[in-house]
Coordinates of C-alpha atoms in Angstrom, one line a residue:
M434 CA 141.7 167.3 99.0
R435 CA 139.8 170.0 97.1
S436 CA 142.7 170.7 94.8
R437 CA 143.1 166.9 94.4
S438 CA 139.5 166.7 93.7
R439 CA 139.6 169.4 91.0
I440 CA 142.5 167.8 89.3
L441 CA 140.7 164.6 89.1
A442 CA 137.5 166.3 87.9
G443 CA 139.5 168.0 85.2
T444 CA 140.9 164.8 84.0
A445 CA 137.5 163.3 83.8
L446 CA 136.1 166.1 81.7
G447 CA 139.1 165.5 79.5
L448 CA 138.7 162.1 79.0
L449 CA 134.9 162.7 78.2
M450 CA 135.8 165.2 75.6
A451 CA 138.2 162.9 74.0
A452 CA 135.8 160.2 73.9
Q453 CA 133.4 162.2 71.6
P454 CA 135.7 161.9 68.4
L455 CA 135.9 158.2 69.1
A456 CA 132.2 158.0 69.2
A457 CA 131.9 159.8 65.7
N458 CA 134.5 157.3 64.3
A459 CA 132.7 154.4 65.6
D460 CA 129.5 155.4 64.0
D461 CA 129.4 152.7 61.6
R462 CA 130.1 150.2 64.4
G463 CA 127.0 151.8 66.3
R464 CA 124.8 151.2 63.2
R465 CA 125.7 147.6 63.1
D466 CA 124.9 147.4 66.7
V467 CA 121.4 149.1 66.3
P468 CA 119.4 145.7 66.3
V469 CA 121.3 145.1 69.8
V470 CA 120.4 148.5 71.0
A471 CA 116.8 148.2 69.9
Q472 CA 116.5 145.0 72.0
A473 CA 117.9 147.2 75.0
E474 CA 115.3 149.6 74.4
G475 CA 112.6 147.2 74.8
T476 CA 114.0 146.3 78.3
P477 CA 112.9 148.4 81.4
S478 CA 113.5 152.2 80.9
Q479 CA 116.1 154.1 82.6
E480 CA 113.6 155.4 85.3
E481 CA 112.6 152.0 86.0
L482 CA 116.1 150.7 86.4
L483 CA 117.0 153.6 88.5
Q484 CA 114.0 152.9 90.8
Q485 CA 115.2 149.3 90.9
Q486 CA 118.6 150.4 92.1
G487 CA 117.2 150.5 95.6
A488 CA 117.6 146.6 95.6
P489 CA 121.3 146.3 94.4
E490 CA 121.1 142.5 94.9
E491 CA 119.2 142.3 91.8
E492 CA 122.0 143.6 89.9
Q493 CA 124.8 141.7 91.5
P494 CA 123.8 138.2 90.6
P495 CA 125.3 138.3 86.9
A496 CA 128.5 136.6 88.1
E497 CA 128.8 135.3 84.6
Q498 CA 129.2 138.8 83.2
A499 CA 132.0 139.7 85.8
P500 CA 134.8 137.7 84.1
A501 CA 134.0 139.0 80.9
E502 CA 134.9 142.6 81.9
A503 CA 137.7 141.5 84.2
P504 CA 140.4 141.6 81.3
A505 CA 139.6 145.3 80.8
E506 CA 140.5 146.2 84.4
P507 CA 144.3 145.6 84.1
E508 CA 144.6 148.8 82.0
Q509 CA 144.3 151.9 84.1
A510 CA 142.7 154.2 81.5
P511 CA 139.8 151.9 80.9
A512 CA 139.6 151.5 84.7
E513 CA 139.1 155.2 85.0
E514 CA 136.4 155.5 82.3
P515 CA 133.9 153.4 84.2
Q516 CA 134.4 155.6 87.3
P517 CA 132.5 158.7 85.9
S518 CA 129.8 156.5 84.9
A519 CA 129.8 154.8 88.0
E520 CA 129.1 158.0 89.8
P521 CA 125.8 158.4 88.4
E522 CA 124.8 155.2 89.8
Q523 CA 126.4 155.9 93.1
A524 CA 125.0 159.5 93.2
P525 CA 121.2 158.4 92.9
A526 CA 121.8 155.8 95.5
E527 CA 123.1 158.4 97.7
Q528 CA 121.2 161.3 96.8
A529 CA 118.2 161.3 94.3
P530 CA 117.6 159.5 91.0
A531 CA 116.7 162.8 89.4
E532 CA 120.3 163.8 89.3
A533 CA 121.6 160.9 87.6
P534 CA 122.0 162.6 84.1
E535 CA 124.0 165.2 85.6
A536 CA 127.1 163.1 86.1
P537 CA 129.8 165.6 85.1
A538 CA 128.5 168.0 87.5
E539 CA 128.7 165.7 90.3
A540 CA 131.9 164.0 89.2
P541 CA 134.0 166.0 91.7
E542 CA 132.1 164.4 94.6
A543 CA 132.7 160.7 93.3
P544 CA 136.7 160.7 93.6
A545 CA 136.4 160.5 97.3
E546 CA 135.1 157.0 96.8
A547 CA 137.2 156.4 93.5
P548 CA 140.3 155.4 95.2
Q549 CA 138.4 152.6 97.2
A550 CA 136.9 151.1 93.9
P551 CA 140.2 149.5 92.8
A552 CA 140.4 148.1 96.2
E553 CA 136.9 146.8 96.4
A554 CA 137.1 145.6 92.7
P555 CA 139.3 142.4 93.4
A556 CA 137.3 141.5 96.6
E557 CA 133.8 142.2 94.8
P558 CA 134.1 141.7 91.2
E559 CA 130.5 141.4 90.9
Q560 CA 129.7 145.1 92.0
A561 CA 132.0 146.6 89.3
P562 CA 130.2 145.3 86.4
A563 CA 126.7 146.0 88.1
E564 CA 127.9 149.7 88.4
Q565 CA 129.1 149.8 84.7
Q566 CA 125.8 148.8 83.2
A567 CA 123.9 151.8 84.4
P568 CA 125.9 154.5 82.3
A569 CA 125.9 152.2 79.2
E570 CA 122.1 152.5 79.3
Q571 CA 122.0 156.2 80.0
A572 CA 123.9 157.3 76.8
P573 CA 124.0 154.4 74.3
A574 CA 124.4 156.7 71.4
T575 CA 127.2 158.9 72.6
E576 CA 129.5 156.6 74.5
P577 CA 131.7 154.2 72.6
Q578 CA 131.0 151.7 75.3
A579 CA 127.4 151.5 74.5
P580 CA 127.6 148.8 71.9
A581 CA 129.9 146.7 74.1
E582 CA 127.6 146.8 77.0
A583 CA 124.4 146.6 75.1
P584 CA 124.1 143.0 75.3
Q585 CA 124.1 143.3 79.1
P586 CA 120.8 145.0 79.5
P587 CA 119.0 142.1 78.0
A588 CA 120.4 140.1 80.6
E589 CA 118.7 142.2 83.2
P590 CA 115.3 141.2 82.3
E591 CA 116.5 137.6 82.5
Q592 CA 117.7 138.3 86.0
A593 CA 114.4 139.3 87.3
P594 CA 112.6 136.0 86.3
A595 CA 115.8 134.3 87.4
E596 CA 115.5 135.9 90.9
Q597 CA 111.8 135.4 90.9
A598 CA 112.0 131.7 89.9
P599 CA 113.8 130.6 92.8
D600 CA 111.4 132.4 95.0
E601 CA 108.5 130.3 93.4
P602 CA 110.4 126.8 93.2
A603 CA 111.9 127.5 96.7
Q604 CA 108.3 127.0 97.9
A605 CA 107.7 123.9 95.6
P606 CA 109.9 121.6 97.6
T607 CA 108.1 122.3 100.7
E608 CA 105.0 121.3 99.1
T609 CA 106.0 118.3 97.3
A610 CA 108.3 117.0 99.9
P611 CA 105.3 116.2 102.3
D612 CA 103.7 114.4 99.3
D613 CA 106.9 112.1 98.8
Q614 CA 106.7 111.5 102.7
A615 CA 103.1 110.8 102.6
A616 CA 103.5 107.8 100.3
P617 CA 103.1 105.4 103.3
A618 CA 99.4 106.3 103.6
E619 CA 99.2 105.4 107.3
A620 CA 102.7 106.2 108.7
P621 CA 102.0 109.7 109.7
A622 CA 99.1 108.5 112.1
V623 CA 101.4 106.1 114.0
P624 CA 102.0 107.3 117.6
E625 CA 105.6 108.1 118.4
G626 CA 107.2 104.8 119.7
Q627 CA 104.6 102.6 118.3
A628 CA 104.9 100.5 115.3
P629 CA 102.6 100.5 112.2
V630 CA 99.4 98.2 112.4
L631 CA 100.4 96.3 109.2
D632 CA 103.5 94.2 109.1
S633 CA 103.9 95.0 105.5
Q634 CA 104.4 98.8 106.6
K635 CA 107.3 97.7 108.9
Q636 CA 109.5 96.3 106.1
P637 CA 112.2 98.0 104.2
A638 CA 111.3 98.4 100.6
P639 CA 112.7 95.9 97.9
G640 CA 116.1 96.9 96.9
S641 CA 117.3 97.5 100.4
T642 CA 120.7 95.8 101.2
E643 CA 119.7 95.4 104.8
G644 CA 119.7 91.7 106.1
A645 CA 116.8 90.8 108.3
A646 CA 114.1 93.4 108.1
E647 CA 113.9 96.1 110.5
P648 CA 111.1 98.4 111.7
A649 CA 109.8 101.1 109.5
G650 CA 110.4 104.7 110.2
P651 CA 113.4 106.8 109.2
K652 CA 115.0 103.8 107.4
A653 CA 112.1 103.0 105.3
E654 CA 112.1 106.3 103.4
P655 CA 115.3 106.5 102.0
E656 CA 115.3 102.9 101.0
G657 CA 112.0 103.1 99.4
Q658 CA 113.5 104.8 96.2
P659 CA 115.5 101.8 95.0
G660 CA 112.6 99.6 95.7
E661 CA 110.0 101.5 93.8
P662 CA 110.8 100.2 90.3
A663 CA 110.6 96.7 91.5
Q664 CA 106.8 97.3 92.6
P665 CA 105.4 100.1 90.4
A666 CA 101.9 99.1 91.4
Q667 CA 102.5 100.4 94.9
A668 CA 102.9 103.8 93.7
A669 CA 99.0 104.1 93.7
P670 CA 97.6 102.5 96.9
A671 CA 94.3 100.9 96.4
A672 CA 91.5 102.8 98.0
P673 CA 90.0 101.2 101.1
S674 CA 87.2 98.7 100.3
T675 CA 84.6 97.0 102.5
P676 CA 86.0 93.8 103.8
P677 CA 84.3 90.6 102.3
A678 CA 81.4 89.2 104.1
D679 CA 82.6 85.8 104.4
D680 CA 85.3 83.5 103.2
G681 CA 83.3 82.5 100.1
S682 CA 83.0 86.2 99.0
A683 CA 86.7 86.7 99.8
Q684 CA 87.6 83.9 97.2
Q685 CA 85.4 85.2 94.5
L686 CA 88.5 85.8 92.3
V687 CA 89.9 82.3 92.9
A688 CA 89.2 80.2 89.9
P689 CA 87.3 77.1 90.8
A690 CA 89.3 73.8 90.3
E691 CA 88.2 70.1 90.3
I692 CA 90.0 69.0 93.3
Q693 CA 91.5 65.5 92.9
P694 CA 92.3 63.3 96.1
V695 CA 95.5 63.9 97.6
T696 CA 96.2 60.2 97.1
A697 CA 95.2 60.2 93.5
E698 CA 98.7 60.2 92.0
Q699 CA 100.7 57.0 91.9
G700 CA 103.9 57.3 93.9
R701 CA 107.0 55.2 94.5
R702 CA 107.5 54.6 98.1
F703 CA 111.3 54.8 99.7
E704 CA 112.3 54.2 103.1
V705 CA 113.8 57.1 104.9
R706 CA 113.7 58.7 108.3
P707 CA 112.0 62.1 108.7
E708 CA 115.1 63.8 109.7
Q709 CA 117.0 62.5 106.6
V710 CA 114.7 64.2 104.2
V711 CA 116.6 67.1 102.8
R712 CA 115.4 69.5 100.3
E713 CA 117.3 71.6 97.7
R714 CA 116.7 75.3 97.6
P715 CA 116.2 77.7 94.8
R716 CA 119.3 79.4 93.4
Q717 CA 118.7 82.8 94.6
A718 CA 118.4 81.3 98.4
E719 CA 121.5 81.2 100.2
V720 CA 122.0 79.6 103.5
L721 CA 123.7 82.1 106.0
R722 CA 124.0 80.0 109.1
E723 CA 122.7 76.8 111.1
V724 CA 121.3 77.6 114.5
G725 CA 120.5 74.4 116.1
D726 CA 117.9 72.6 114.3
R727 CA 117.0 75.9 112.6
T728 CA 118.4 77.3 109.1
I729 CA 118.9 80.9 108.4
V730 CA 118.2 81.5 104.7
Q731 CA 118.6 84.7 102.6
V732 CA 116.4 85.1 99.5
G733 CA 117.1 88.4 97.9
D734 CA 116.6 91.2 100.6
Q735 CA 114.8 89.0 103.0
V736 CA 116.2 86.7 105.7
I737 CA 114.0 83.9 106.8
V738 CA 114.3 81.0 109.3
Q739 CA 113.2 77.4 108.2
S740 CA 112.6 74.6 110.5
N741 CA 111.3 71.0 110.4
E742 CA 107.7 70.6 111.5
R743 CA 107.6 66.8 110.9
P744 CA 108.5 65.9 114.5
R745 CA 105.6 68.0 115.7
L746 CA 103.1 66.7 113.2
S747 CA 104.2 62.9 113.5
R748 CA 104.6 62.7 117.3
G749 CA 102.8 59.8 118.7
A750 CA 102.2 58.4 115.0
R751 CA 101.8 54.8 114.3
D752 CA 103.6 55.1 111.1
V753 CA 105.4 57.6 108.6
Y754 CA 106.3 56.8 105.1
Y755 CA 107.3 58.7 102.0
E756 CA 106.7 58.5 98.2
E757 CA 108.3 60.0 95.2
L758 CA 106.0 61.9 92.7
P759 CA 106.7 63.5 89.2
R760 CA 108.4 66.9 88.8
G761 CA 110.5 66.4 92.0
R762 CA 107.7 66.3 94.5
T763 CA 107.2 63.9 97.5
R764 CA 104.2 62.8 99.5
E765 CA 104.5 62.2 103.2
T766 CA 101.8 60.3 105.0
I767 CA 101.5 60.2 108.8
V768 CA 99.2 57.6 110.1
R769 CA 97.9 58.1 113.6
T770 CA 96.7 55.4 116.1
D771 CA 93.1 56.1 115.3
G772 CA 93.5 55.6 111.6
T773 CA 93.5 59.1 110.7
R774 CA 96.0 60.0 107.9
V775 CA 97.7 63.3 107.3
V776 CA 99.0 63.6 103.9
T777 CA 101.4 66.5 102.8
I778 CA 102.8 67.0 99.4
R779 CA 105.9 69.2 99.0
D780 CA 107.4 70.4 95.8
R781 CA 111.2 70.0 95.1
Y782 CA 112.1 72.9 97.5
G783 CA 110.0 71.7 100.4
D784 CA 107.1 74.1 100.0
V785 CA 103.9 72.7 101.2
I786 CA 101.5 72.6 98.1
R787 CA 99.0 70.1 99.2
R788 CA 98.0 68.9 102.7
S789 CA 94.8 66.9 103.6
R790 CA 93.4 65.0 106.7
I791 CA 91.9 61.7 105.8
A792 CA 89.5 60.7 108.4
S793 CA 89.2 56.9 109.3
D794 CA 86.1 56.8 107.1
D795 CA 88.1 58.0 104.1
R796 CA 86.6 61.5 104.3
E797 CA 89.2 64.0 103.1
Y798 CA 89.6 67.6 104.4
V799 CA 91.7 69.9 102.4
L800 CA 93.9 72.1 104.5
V801 CA 96.2 73.4 101.8
Y802 CA 95.9 73.5 98.0
V803 CA 97.8 75.2 95.2
D804 CA 96.6 74.9 91.8
E805 CA 99.0 72.8 89.5
D806 CA 99.3 76.1 87.2
D807 CA 100.9 77.9 90.1
Y808 CA 103.5 75.2 91.0
D809 CA 106.2 77.1 89.1
R810 CA 105.2 80.4 90.6
V811 CA 105.4 78.9 94.2
G812 CA 108.9 77.6 93.5
E813 CA 110.5 81.0 92.5
W814 CA 110.4 81.9 96.2
R815 CA 109.2 85.3 95.2
D816 CA 107.1 87.4 97.5
P817 CA 103.6 87.5 95.7
G818 CA 102.8 90.7 97.6
L819 CA 105.1 92.6 95.5
D820 CA 102.4 92.3 92.7
L821 CA 99.9 94.1 95.0
P822 CA 99.4 97.7 96.0
P823 CA 99.7 98.7 99.6
L824 CA 96.8 97.4 101.7
Q825 CA 94.6 100.3 103.1
L826 CA 92.4 99.2 106.0
A827 CA 88.9 100.2 106.0
I828 CA 88.2 99.1 109.5
P829 CA 89.3 100.3 112.8
D830 CA 92.6 99.2 114.2
E831 CA 90.8 97.5 117.0
E832 CA 88.8 95.4 114.6
Y833 CA 91.9 94.3 112.9
I834 CA 94.1 93.3 115.8
L835 CA 92.7 91.8 119.0
D836 CA 95.1 92.4 122.1
S837 CA 94.6 89.4 124.4
Q838 CA 95.0 91.9 127.4
G839 CA 91.8 93.5 126.6
V840 CA 89.8 90.3 126.2
N841 CA 87.1 90.0 129.0
D842 CA 85.0 87.2 127.4
P843 CA 86.7 84.1 125.8
D844 CA 84.0 84.1 123.1
D845 CA 85.7 87.3 121.9
Y846 CA 88.5 85.1 120.5
Y847 CA 85.9 83.1 118.4
A848 CA 84.1 86.1 117.2
F849 CA 87.4 87.6 116.0
L850 CA 89.0 84.7 114.5
E851 CA 86.1 83.4 112.4
Q852 CA 85.9 86.7 110.6
P853 CA 87.0 86.7 107.0
P854 CA 89.9 88.4 105.4
V855 CA 90.0 92.2 105.1
E856 CA 90.3 92.2 101.3
Q857 CA 89.8 89.9 98.4
V858 CA 92.2 86.7 97.8
E859 CA 93.8 86.7 94.3
R860 CA 94.7 83.1 94.3
L861 CA 95.3 80.3 96.7
Y862 CA 98.7 80.5 98.2
S863 CA 101.1 77.9 99.5
I864 CA 101.6 77.9 103.4
D865 CA 105.4 78.9 102.8
E866 CA 104.4 81.9 100.4
V867 CA 102.1 83.2 103.3
K868 CA 104.9 82.8 105.9
R869 CA 107.3 84.7 103.7
S870 CA 105.1 87.5 102.7
A871 CA 103.9 90.1 105.0
R872 CA 101.6 91.7 102.5
I873 CA 99.7 88.5 102.0
R874 CA 99.4 87.7 105.8
D875 CA 98.1 91.4 106.4
K876 CA 95.0 90.1 104.5
T877 CA 94.0 88.5 107.6
R878 CA 93.3 89.7 111.0
R879 CA 95.7 89.2 114.0
V880 CA 95.4 88.2 117.6
D881 CA 98.2 89.3 119.8
L882 CA 98.8 87.2 122.7
D883 CA 100.0 89.8 125.0
T884 CA 99.0 87.7 127.9
I885 CA 102.0 85.3 127.2
T886 CA 105.5 86.9 126.9
F887 CA 108.8 85.5 127.3
E888 CA 111.8 86.0 129.5
F889 CA 114.8 87.6 127.8
G890 CA 116.4 84.9 125.5
S891 CA 113.9 82.2 126.4
A892 CA 111.4 80.2 124.3
S893 CA 109.9 78.3 127.3
I894 CA 106.3 79.0 128.6
D895 CA 105.5 79.0 132.3
D896 CA 103.0 76.5 133.5
S897 CA 101.2 79.4 135.0
E898 CA 101.0 81.0 131.6
V899 CA 99.7 78.1 129.6
R900 CA 96.2 78.4 131.3
R901 CA 96.1 81.9 129.4
L902 CA 95.9 80.0 126.2
E903 CA 92.7 78.4 127.3
G904 CA 90.4 81.3 125.7
V905 CA 92.1 81.0 122.2
A906 CA 92.2 77.5 122.3
A907 CA 88.6 77.1 123.0
A908 CA 87.9 79.5 120.0
M909 CA 90.1 77.2 117.6
E910 CA 88.2 74.1 118.8
K911 CA 84.9 75.7 118.1
I912 CA 85.8 76.9 114.8
L913 CA 87.2 73.2 114.0
Q914 CA 84.0 71.7 114.9
K915 CA 82.5 73.7 112.0
N916 CA 85.4 73.1 109.5
Q917 CA 88.1 70.7 110.1
A918 CA 90.1 72.0 107.2
E919 CA 91.1 75.2 109.1
T920 CA 94.8 76.4 109.3
F921 CA 96.1 78.7 112.0
L922 CA 99.5 80.4 111.7
I923 CA 101.4 81.1 114.8
E924 CA 104.0 83.8 114.5
G925 CA 107.0 84.3 116.9
H926 CA 108.6 87.6 117.9
T927 CA 111.5 89.0 119.8
D928 CA 112.7 92.4 120.9
A929 CA 115.6 94.3 119.1
V930 CA 118.2 93.2 121.5
G931 CA 120.7 90.7 120.1
S932 CA 121.6 89.6 116.6
D933 CA 119.1 89.3 113.8
V934 CA 120.0 85.8 113.0
A935 CA 119.9 84.7 116.7
N936 CA 116.5 86.3 117.2
L937 CA 115.0 84.6 114.1
A938 CA 115.9 81.2 115.6
L939 CA 114.6 82.3 119.1
S940 CA 111.2 83.7 117.6
D941 CA 110.8 80.4 115.7
R942 CA 111.2 78.3 118.8
R943 CA 108.8 80.5 120.6
A944 CA 106.2 79.9 118.0
E945 CA 106.6 76.2 118.1
A946 CA 106.3 76.3 122.0
V947 CA 102.9 77.8 121.6
A948 CA 101.9 75.3 119.1
E949 CA 103.0 72.4 121.2
A950 CA 101.1 73.7 124.2
L951 CA 97.9 74.1 122.2
T952 CA 98.2 70.4 121.0
S953 CA 99.6 68.9 124.2
V954 CA 97.2 70.7 126.7
F955 CA 94.3 71.7 124.7
A956 CA 94.3 68.8 122.0
I957 CA 94.3 71.0 119.0
P958 CA 95.5 68.9 116.1
P959 CA 99.0 69.8 115.0
E960 CA 98.4 69.7 111.2
N961 CA 95.9 72.7 112.0
L962 CA 98.9 74.7 113.2
T963 CA 101.7 76.0 111.4
T964 CA 104.5 78.2 112.9
Q965 CA 107.0 80.8 111.6
G966 CA 109.5 82.9 113.7
Y967 CA 110.1 86.6 112.4
G968 CA 112.6 87.9 115.0
E969 CA 112.7 91.5 115.4
Q970 CA 111.5 92.4 111.9
Y971 CA 107.9 93.1 113.2
L972 CA 108.3 95.0 116.5
K973 CA 105.0 96.0 118.2
V974 CA 106.8 98.8 120.3
R975 CA 109.3 100.6 118.2
T976 CA 112.4 100.5 120.5
E977 CA 116.0 99.1 120.5
E978 CA 115.7 98.5 124.1
P979 CA 114.6 95.2 125.9
E980 CA 110.9 95.4 125.5
R981 CA 108.9 92.4 127.1
E982 CA 105.7 93.5 124.9
N983 CA 107.8 92.6 121.7
R984 CA 108.7 89.0 123.1
R985 CA 105.5 87.7 122.1
V986 CA 103.4 85.5 119.7
A987 CA 100.6 86.2 117.4
I988 CA 97.9 84.0 115.8
R989 CA 96.0 84.3 112.4
R990 CA 93.4 82.3 110.8
I991 CA 94.9 81.8 107.1
T992 CA 92.4 79.3 106.0
P993 CA 91.1 81.5 103.3
L994 CA 94.5 82.1 101.9
V995 CA 95.6 78.5 101.5
A996 CA 92.5 76.4 101.0
P997 CA 89.2 76.4 99.1
V998 CA 86.1 77.1 100.9
A999 CA 83.9 74.1 101.9
S1000 CA 86.8 71.9 101.3
A1001 CA 85.4 68.6 102.9
R1002 CA 84.9 65.8 100.4

């Protein structure tokens, strides 16, 4: 081995001596490369680079430089030139940085590793260029390779920021990711297994390809991105504000209108049975399926159930007749045995835009009113909640939702239901707009009738459970004594077992069953009640398993959303 080392050392010294004339002949080329060398001198000094050699990973990343020197490796002679220069870098790494300039003296020690260099070069091409850079900086004026490798030292100062930058941006995602996830302001506060308080937080964002909406959670975040352009206002949630003091202050933004009697327009009467009145639907509404007497309709990303409430309103009526009005509207009049008339005007798509009760003394109570300027807006079947920022509750959850299981005094229902909305009302909405928009419904407080739950797949109410409606029925009656123009929305819900379409129809029947019981047992006028089923879209307990608490109904007083204050004429 010693004789072989001496032969290799002699060969290396001979090559170095032969390289000096080449350096002299390349003097002109060295002058042309002076600016490049000057830039290299502005980089870290040789001692600094040698000190940095303790972290070899900083010199390895220039993978883009490795292919540039790879063509020089097929020739054996150039392959041996880097080896003496590679030794100073290996020697400092193994012994001491101070011995780096004495490369020829330590050259005999390097050949022990030299045979391994060709074997490692193909497997680790990045290490060879990293080792070749050091000698180019040590002798830029004497070795002919200095100009060729001089452009590499400027790349090393760029490597340091390149390696430090990932360290800083690497922390940035961990800081920004929670900000993106925190967009739903109240989502992190929801206990595991429990759904958010607001129904609008349980919906997928607009733009989702889902059919019926499912509970918010893991699905809501990835789907939020396609929906963000559709509702840019929701990017900045409104700050919580103090709820209005009463219905009048809640309607401060509603422009006052001169309300004409619901019978003021002249109509053309036509004979038709109520079940024969069929309405057209907007072009964007697609009928998915008929389930009994219910129709499942998809409007954009939303799937809703439609039912005919005329049989419930006209039961026991003395007469029912219809009139045609301009702009595709119809007027339905239900005449009761006591002479009371319930008059409803629907637009061409069947949305209720006017409803009044006319007492036997011709006193009119306006239950639903949409300004004529908003007729076209109602006919679009577009969710008006998309124009509003996310609702931020400024009150505790228990002041927003009343669980009937926790009610000890029946008067609690009255005190809760008569409270005004939790935020301002922008305009008066149609009943159907309120039914189709969780964001608009969220303006009003909600009573969860947890004391009445349904058997799996059933919409019937046990006789023993009907009496549990007595407290909420008494509260409704007391509120109606103060204002006969009140409207209550009864919502039906199911658990997540079964198909979305079937659950929509089932939940709608549950809401109707509660409305029928309130009218037949407790004499709440049917025109003061409206119903809508939501299937499994707004689970109270977030689970895919059968859950009795999700098979429920809820009640809201939506009067401030659909009728002007003090509407009695």
